[in-house]
mmCIF file of C-alpha atoms and ligand atoms in Angstrom:
data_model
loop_
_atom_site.group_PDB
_atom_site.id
_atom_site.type_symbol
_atom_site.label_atom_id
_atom_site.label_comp_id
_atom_site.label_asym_id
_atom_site.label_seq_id
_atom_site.Cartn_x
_atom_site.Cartn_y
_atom_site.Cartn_z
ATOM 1 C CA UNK A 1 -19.138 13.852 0.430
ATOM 2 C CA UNK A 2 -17.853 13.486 -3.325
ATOM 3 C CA UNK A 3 -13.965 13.776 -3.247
ATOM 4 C CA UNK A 4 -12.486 16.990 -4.790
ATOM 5 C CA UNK A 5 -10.902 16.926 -8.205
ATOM 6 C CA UNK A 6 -7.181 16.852 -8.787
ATOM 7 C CA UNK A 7 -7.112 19.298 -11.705
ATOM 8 C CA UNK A 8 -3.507 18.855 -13.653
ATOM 9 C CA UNK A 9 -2.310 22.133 -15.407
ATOM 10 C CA UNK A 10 0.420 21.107 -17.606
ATOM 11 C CA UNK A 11 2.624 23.147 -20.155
ATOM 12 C CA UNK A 12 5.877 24.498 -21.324
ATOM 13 C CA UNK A 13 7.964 26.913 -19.207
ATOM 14 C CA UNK A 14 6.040 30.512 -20.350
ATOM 15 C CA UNK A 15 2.841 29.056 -22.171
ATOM 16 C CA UNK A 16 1.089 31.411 -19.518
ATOM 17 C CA UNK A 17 -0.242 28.630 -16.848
ATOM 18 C CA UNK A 18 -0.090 30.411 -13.712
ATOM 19 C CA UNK A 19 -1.734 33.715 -15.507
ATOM 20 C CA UNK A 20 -4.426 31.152 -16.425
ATOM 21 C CA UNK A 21 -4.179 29.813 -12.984
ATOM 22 C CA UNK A 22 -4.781 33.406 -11.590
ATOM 23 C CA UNK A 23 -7.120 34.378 -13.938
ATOM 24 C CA UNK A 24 -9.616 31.284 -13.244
ATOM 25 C CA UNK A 25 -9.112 32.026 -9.330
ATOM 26 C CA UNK A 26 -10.556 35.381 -9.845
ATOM 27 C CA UNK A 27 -12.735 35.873 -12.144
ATOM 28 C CA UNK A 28 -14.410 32.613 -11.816
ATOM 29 C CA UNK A 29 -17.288 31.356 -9.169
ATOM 30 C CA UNK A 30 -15.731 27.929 -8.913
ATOM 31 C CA UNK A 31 -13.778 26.927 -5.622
ATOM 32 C CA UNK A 32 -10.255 25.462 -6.167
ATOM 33 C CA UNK A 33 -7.502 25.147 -4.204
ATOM 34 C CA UNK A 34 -3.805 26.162 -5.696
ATOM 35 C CA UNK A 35 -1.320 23.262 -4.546
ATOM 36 C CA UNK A 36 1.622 25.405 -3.682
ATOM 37 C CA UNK A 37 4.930 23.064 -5.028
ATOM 38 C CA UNK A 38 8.434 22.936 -3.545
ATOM 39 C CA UNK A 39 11.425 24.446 -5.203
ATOM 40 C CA UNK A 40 15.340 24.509 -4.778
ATOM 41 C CA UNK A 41 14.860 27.072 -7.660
ATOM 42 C CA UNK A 42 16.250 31.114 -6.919
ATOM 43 C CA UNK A 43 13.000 33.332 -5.969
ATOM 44 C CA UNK A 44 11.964 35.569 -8.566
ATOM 45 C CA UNK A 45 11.590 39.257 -7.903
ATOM 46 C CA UNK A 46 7.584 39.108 -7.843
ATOM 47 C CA UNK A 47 7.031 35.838 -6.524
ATOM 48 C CA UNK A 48 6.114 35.352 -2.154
ATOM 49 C CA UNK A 49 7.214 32.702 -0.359
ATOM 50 C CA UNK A 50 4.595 30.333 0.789
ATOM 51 C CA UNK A 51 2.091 31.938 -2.274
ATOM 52 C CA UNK A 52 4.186 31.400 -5.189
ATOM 53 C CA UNK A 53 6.398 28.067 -4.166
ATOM 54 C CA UNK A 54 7.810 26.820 -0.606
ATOM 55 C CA UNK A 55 11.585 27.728 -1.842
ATOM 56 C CA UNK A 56 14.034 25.562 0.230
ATOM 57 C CA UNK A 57 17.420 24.360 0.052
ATOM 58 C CA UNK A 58 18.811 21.113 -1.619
ATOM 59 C CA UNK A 59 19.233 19.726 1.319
ATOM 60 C CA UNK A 60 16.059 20.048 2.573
ATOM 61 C CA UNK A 61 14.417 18.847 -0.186
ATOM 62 C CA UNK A 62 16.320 15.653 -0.037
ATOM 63 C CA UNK A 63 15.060 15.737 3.609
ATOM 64 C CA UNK A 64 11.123 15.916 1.794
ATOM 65 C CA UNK A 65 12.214 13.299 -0.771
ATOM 66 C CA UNK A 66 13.441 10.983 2.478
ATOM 67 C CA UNK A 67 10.656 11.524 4.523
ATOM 68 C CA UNK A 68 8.262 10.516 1.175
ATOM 69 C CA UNK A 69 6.572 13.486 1.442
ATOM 70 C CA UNK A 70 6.001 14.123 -2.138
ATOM 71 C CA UNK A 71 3.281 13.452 -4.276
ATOM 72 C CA UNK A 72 6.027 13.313 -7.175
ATOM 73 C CA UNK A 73 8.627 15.668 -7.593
ATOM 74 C CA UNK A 74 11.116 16.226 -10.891
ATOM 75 C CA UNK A 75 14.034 17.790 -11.886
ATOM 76 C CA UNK A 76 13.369 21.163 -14.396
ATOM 77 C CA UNK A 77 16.208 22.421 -15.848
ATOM 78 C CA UNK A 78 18.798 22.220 -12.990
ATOM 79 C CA UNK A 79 15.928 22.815 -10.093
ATOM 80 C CA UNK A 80 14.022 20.576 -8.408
ATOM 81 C CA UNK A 81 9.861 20.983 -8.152
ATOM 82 C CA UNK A 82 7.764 18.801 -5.775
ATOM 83 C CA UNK A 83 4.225 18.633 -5.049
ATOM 84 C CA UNK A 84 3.422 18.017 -1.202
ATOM 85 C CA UNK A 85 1.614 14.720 -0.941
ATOM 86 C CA UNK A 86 -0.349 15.312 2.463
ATOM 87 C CA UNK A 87 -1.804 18.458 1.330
ATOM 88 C CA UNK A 88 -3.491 17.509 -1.832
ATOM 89 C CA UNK A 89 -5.034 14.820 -0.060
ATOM 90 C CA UNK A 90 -6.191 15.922 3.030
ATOM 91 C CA UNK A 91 -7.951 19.266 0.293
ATOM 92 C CA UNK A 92 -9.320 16.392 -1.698
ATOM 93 C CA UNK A 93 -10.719 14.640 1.326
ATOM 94 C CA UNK A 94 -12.636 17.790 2.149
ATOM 95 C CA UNK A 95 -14.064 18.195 -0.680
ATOM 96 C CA UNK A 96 -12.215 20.824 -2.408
ATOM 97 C CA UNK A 97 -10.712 20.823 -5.611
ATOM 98 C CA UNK A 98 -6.990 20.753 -5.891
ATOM 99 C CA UNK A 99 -5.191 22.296 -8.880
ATOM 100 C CA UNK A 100 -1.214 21.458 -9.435
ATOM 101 C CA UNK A 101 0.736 23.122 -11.650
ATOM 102 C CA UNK A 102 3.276 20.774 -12.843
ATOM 103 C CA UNK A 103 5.380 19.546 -15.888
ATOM 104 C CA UNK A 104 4.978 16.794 -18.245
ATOM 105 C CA UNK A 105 7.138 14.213 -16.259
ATOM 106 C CA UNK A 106 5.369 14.767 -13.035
ATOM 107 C CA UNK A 107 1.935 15.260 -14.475
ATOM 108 C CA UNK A 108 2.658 11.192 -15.810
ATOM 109 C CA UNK A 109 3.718 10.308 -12.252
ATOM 110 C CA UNK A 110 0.383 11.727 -10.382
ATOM 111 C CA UNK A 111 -1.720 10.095 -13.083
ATOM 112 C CA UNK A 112 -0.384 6.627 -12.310
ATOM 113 C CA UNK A 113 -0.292 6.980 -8.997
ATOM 114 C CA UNK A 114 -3.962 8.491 -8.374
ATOM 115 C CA UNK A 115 -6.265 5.782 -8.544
ATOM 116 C CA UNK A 116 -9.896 7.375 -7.885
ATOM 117 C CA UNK A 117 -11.209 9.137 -11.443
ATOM 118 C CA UNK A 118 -11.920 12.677 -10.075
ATOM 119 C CA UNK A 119 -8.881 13.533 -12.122
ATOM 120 C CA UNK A 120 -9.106 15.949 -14.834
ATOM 121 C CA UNK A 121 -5.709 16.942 -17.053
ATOM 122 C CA UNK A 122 -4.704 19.904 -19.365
ATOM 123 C CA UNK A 123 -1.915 20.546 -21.365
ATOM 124 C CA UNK A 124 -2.020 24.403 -22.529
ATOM 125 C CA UNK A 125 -0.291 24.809 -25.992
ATOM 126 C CA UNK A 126 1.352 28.310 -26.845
ATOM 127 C CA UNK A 127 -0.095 29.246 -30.557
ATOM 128 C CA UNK A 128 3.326 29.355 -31.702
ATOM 129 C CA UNK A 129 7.026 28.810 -30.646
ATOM 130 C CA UNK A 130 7.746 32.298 -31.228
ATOM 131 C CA UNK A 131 5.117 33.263 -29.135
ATOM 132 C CA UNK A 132 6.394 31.288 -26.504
ATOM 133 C CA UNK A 133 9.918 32.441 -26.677
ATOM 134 C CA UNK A 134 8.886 35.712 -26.287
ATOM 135 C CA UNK A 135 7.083 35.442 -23.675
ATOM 136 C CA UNK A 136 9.779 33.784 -21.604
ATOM 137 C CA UNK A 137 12.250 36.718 -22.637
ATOM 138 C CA UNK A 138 9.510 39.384 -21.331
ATOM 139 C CA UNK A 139 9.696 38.018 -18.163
ATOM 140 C CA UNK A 140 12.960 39.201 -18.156
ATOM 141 C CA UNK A 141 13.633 36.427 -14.949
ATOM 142 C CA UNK A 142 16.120 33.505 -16.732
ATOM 143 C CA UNK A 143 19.765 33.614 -18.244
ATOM 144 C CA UNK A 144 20.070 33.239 -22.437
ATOM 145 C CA UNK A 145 21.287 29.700 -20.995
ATOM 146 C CA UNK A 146 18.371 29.243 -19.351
ATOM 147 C CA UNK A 147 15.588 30.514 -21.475
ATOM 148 C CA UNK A 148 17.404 28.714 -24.030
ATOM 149 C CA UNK A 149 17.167 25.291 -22.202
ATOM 150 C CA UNK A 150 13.703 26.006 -20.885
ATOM 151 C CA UNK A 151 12.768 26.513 -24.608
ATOM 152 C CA UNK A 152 14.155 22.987 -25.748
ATOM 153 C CA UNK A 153 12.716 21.496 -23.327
ATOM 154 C CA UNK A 154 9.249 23.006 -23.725
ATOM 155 C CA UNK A 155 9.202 21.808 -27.574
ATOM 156 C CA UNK A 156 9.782 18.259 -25.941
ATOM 157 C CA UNK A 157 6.684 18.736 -23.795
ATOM 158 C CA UNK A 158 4.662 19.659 -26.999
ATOM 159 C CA UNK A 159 5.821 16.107 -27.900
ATOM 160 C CA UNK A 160 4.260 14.687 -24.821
ATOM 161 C CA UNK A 161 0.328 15.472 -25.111
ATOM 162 C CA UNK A 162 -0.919 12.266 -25.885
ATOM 163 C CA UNK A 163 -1.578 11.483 -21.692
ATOM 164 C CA UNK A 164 -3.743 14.413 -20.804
ATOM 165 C CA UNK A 165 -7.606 14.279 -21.277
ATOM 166 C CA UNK A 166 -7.224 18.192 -23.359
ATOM 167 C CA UNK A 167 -4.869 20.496 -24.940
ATOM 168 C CA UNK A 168 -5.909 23.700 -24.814
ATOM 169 C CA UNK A 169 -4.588 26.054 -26.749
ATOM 170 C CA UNK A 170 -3.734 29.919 -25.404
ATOM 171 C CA UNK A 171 -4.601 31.980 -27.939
ATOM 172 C CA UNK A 172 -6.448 34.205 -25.354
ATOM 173 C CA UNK A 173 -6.074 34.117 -21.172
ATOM 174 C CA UNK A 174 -10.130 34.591 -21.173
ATOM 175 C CA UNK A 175 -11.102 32.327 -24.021
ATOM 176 C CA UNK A 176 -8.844 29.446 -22.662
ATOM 177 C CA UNK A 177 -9.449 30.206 -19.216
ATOM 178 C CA UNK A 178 -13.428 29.568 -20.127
ATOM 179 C CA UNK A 179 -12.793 26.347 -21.944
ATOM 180 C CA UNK A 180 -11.357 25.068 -18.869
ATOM 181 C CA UNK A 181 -13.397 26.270 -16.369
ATOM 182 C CA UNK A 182 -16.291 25.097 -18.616
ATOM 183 C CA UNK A 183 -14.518 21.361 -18.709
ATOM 184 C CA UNK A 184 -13.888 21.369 -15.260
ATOM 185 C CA UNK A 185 -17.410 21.958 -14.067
ATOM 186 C CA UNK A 186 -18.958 19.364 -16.612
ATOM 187 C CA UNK A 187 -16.466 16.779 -14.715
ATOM 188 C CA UNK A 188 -16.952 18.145 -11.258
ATOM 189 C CA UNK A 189 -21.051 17.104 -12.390
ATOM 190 C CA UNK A 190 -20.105 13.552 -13.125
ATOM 191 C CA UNK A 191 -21.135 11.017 -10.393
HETATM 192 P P1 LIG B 201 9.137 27.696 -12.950
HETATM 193 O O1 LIG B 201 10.578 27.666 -12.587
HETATM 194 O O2 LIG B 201 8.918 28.357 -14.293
HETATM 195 O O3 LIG B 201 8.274 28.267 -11.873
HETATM 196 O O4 LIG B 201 8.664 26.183 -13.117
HETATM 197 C C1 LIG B 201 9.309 25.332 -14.032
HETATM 198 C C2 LIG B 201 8.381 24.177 -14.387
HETATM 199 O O5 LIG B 201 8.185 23.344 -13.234
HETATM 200 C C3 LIG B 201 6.994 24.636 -14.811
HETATM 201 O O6 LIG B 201 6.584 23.849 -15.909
HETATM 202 C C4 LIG B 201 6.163 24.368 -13.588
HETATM 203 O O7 LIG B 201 4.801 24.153 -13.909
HETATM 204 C C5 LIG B 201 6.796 23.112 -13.094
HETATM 205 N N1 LIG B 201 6.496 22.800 -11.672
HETATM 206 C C6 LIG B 201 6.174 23.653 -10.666
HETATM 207 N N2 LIG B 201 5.946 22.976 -9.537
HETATM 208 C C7 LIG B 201 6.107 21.666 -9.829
HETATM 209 C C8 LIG B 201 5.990 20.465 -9.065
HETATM 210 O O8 LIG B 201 5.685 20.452 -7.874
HETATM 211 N N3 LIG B 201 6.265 19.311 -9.707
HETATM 212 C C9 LIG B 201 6.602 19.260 -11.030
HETATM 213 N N4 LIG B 201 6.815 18.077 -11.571
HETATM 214 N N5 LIG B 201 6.713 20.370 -11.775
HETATM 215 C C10 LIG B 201 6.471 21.556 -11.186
#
């Protein structure tokens, strides 16, 4: 059995990735698994435990980082994300394609690490900065701190395209959502 792909959705904080995300899981006939990350980050109103993130305490992420049991894991603007290691695998191993959901710094640490090519990476680009911003403040979820650190750090990320195999840009959730889906099946043909 071919191993399932590790698809890597990259992108700054409110480009729109897990409406993408979403949108690709439902409307499209293509089987992926959603890697559900780690977080020491607060719960937002909307978001289920266990769907959304695994939300746990510093200390017991430290216990995860001890244990190894992370695929990589980063700190995001005063948080800590991690992507569990034995689950992607054991997914992969079956067959099914994995998608993470991860920033730039982590994205660089699971290419490295992975060394079979059934590894496909995007980076989706917001069609403006403005847009972006706005899009973080409708969300209506982060401190003016916050978005304003989660904004400086997303125009690094724009910086940081160079090591995934697209940028996509998200002009439209069902135009971008095709071009990936599209690019995803055309490497899920390859031998
Ligand atoms: P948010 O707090 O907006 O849910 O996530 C902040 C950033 O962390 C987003 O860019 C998100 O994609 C990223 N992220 C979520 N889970 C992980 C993970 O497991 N590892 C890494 N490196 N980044 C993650």
């Amino acid at each position: 059995m071919k191993k399932g792909l590790l698809i890597i959705l990259s992108g700054p904080s409110g480009v729109g990735k897990g409406t993408i995300r979403r949108y690709i899981m439902e409307k499209f006939n293509f089987p992926l698994s959603y890697s559900i990350s780690m977080t020491t980050r607060p719960q937002r109103e909307k978001e289920v435990e266990g769907v959304d993130y695994y939300f746990v305490s510093n200390e017991e992420f430290q216990r995860n980082i001890d244990a190894n049991n992370f695929l990589e894991w980063e700190e995001f603007v005063g948080n800590r994300y991690g992507t569990p290691k034995d689950k992607v695998e054991e997914l992969r191993n079956q067959g099914k394609n994995v998608l993470l959901e991860i920033e730039v710094n982590g994205a660089g640490e699971v290419m490295s690490k992975i060394d079979d090519d059934r590894v496909i990476s995007f980076f989706l680009m917001p069609p403006s900065i403005d847009a972006l911003e706005s899009r973080i403040r409708r969300r209506k979820t982060e401190s003016e701190e916050i978005i304003q650190q989660r904004l400086n750090k997303g125009k690094k990320e724009m910086t940081m395209t160079a090591q995934y195999d697209y940028v996509i840009l998200n002009d439209d959730v069902a135009r971008a959502s095709q071009e990936i889906v599209d690019l995803i099946k055309a490497k899920a043909r390859k031998k």
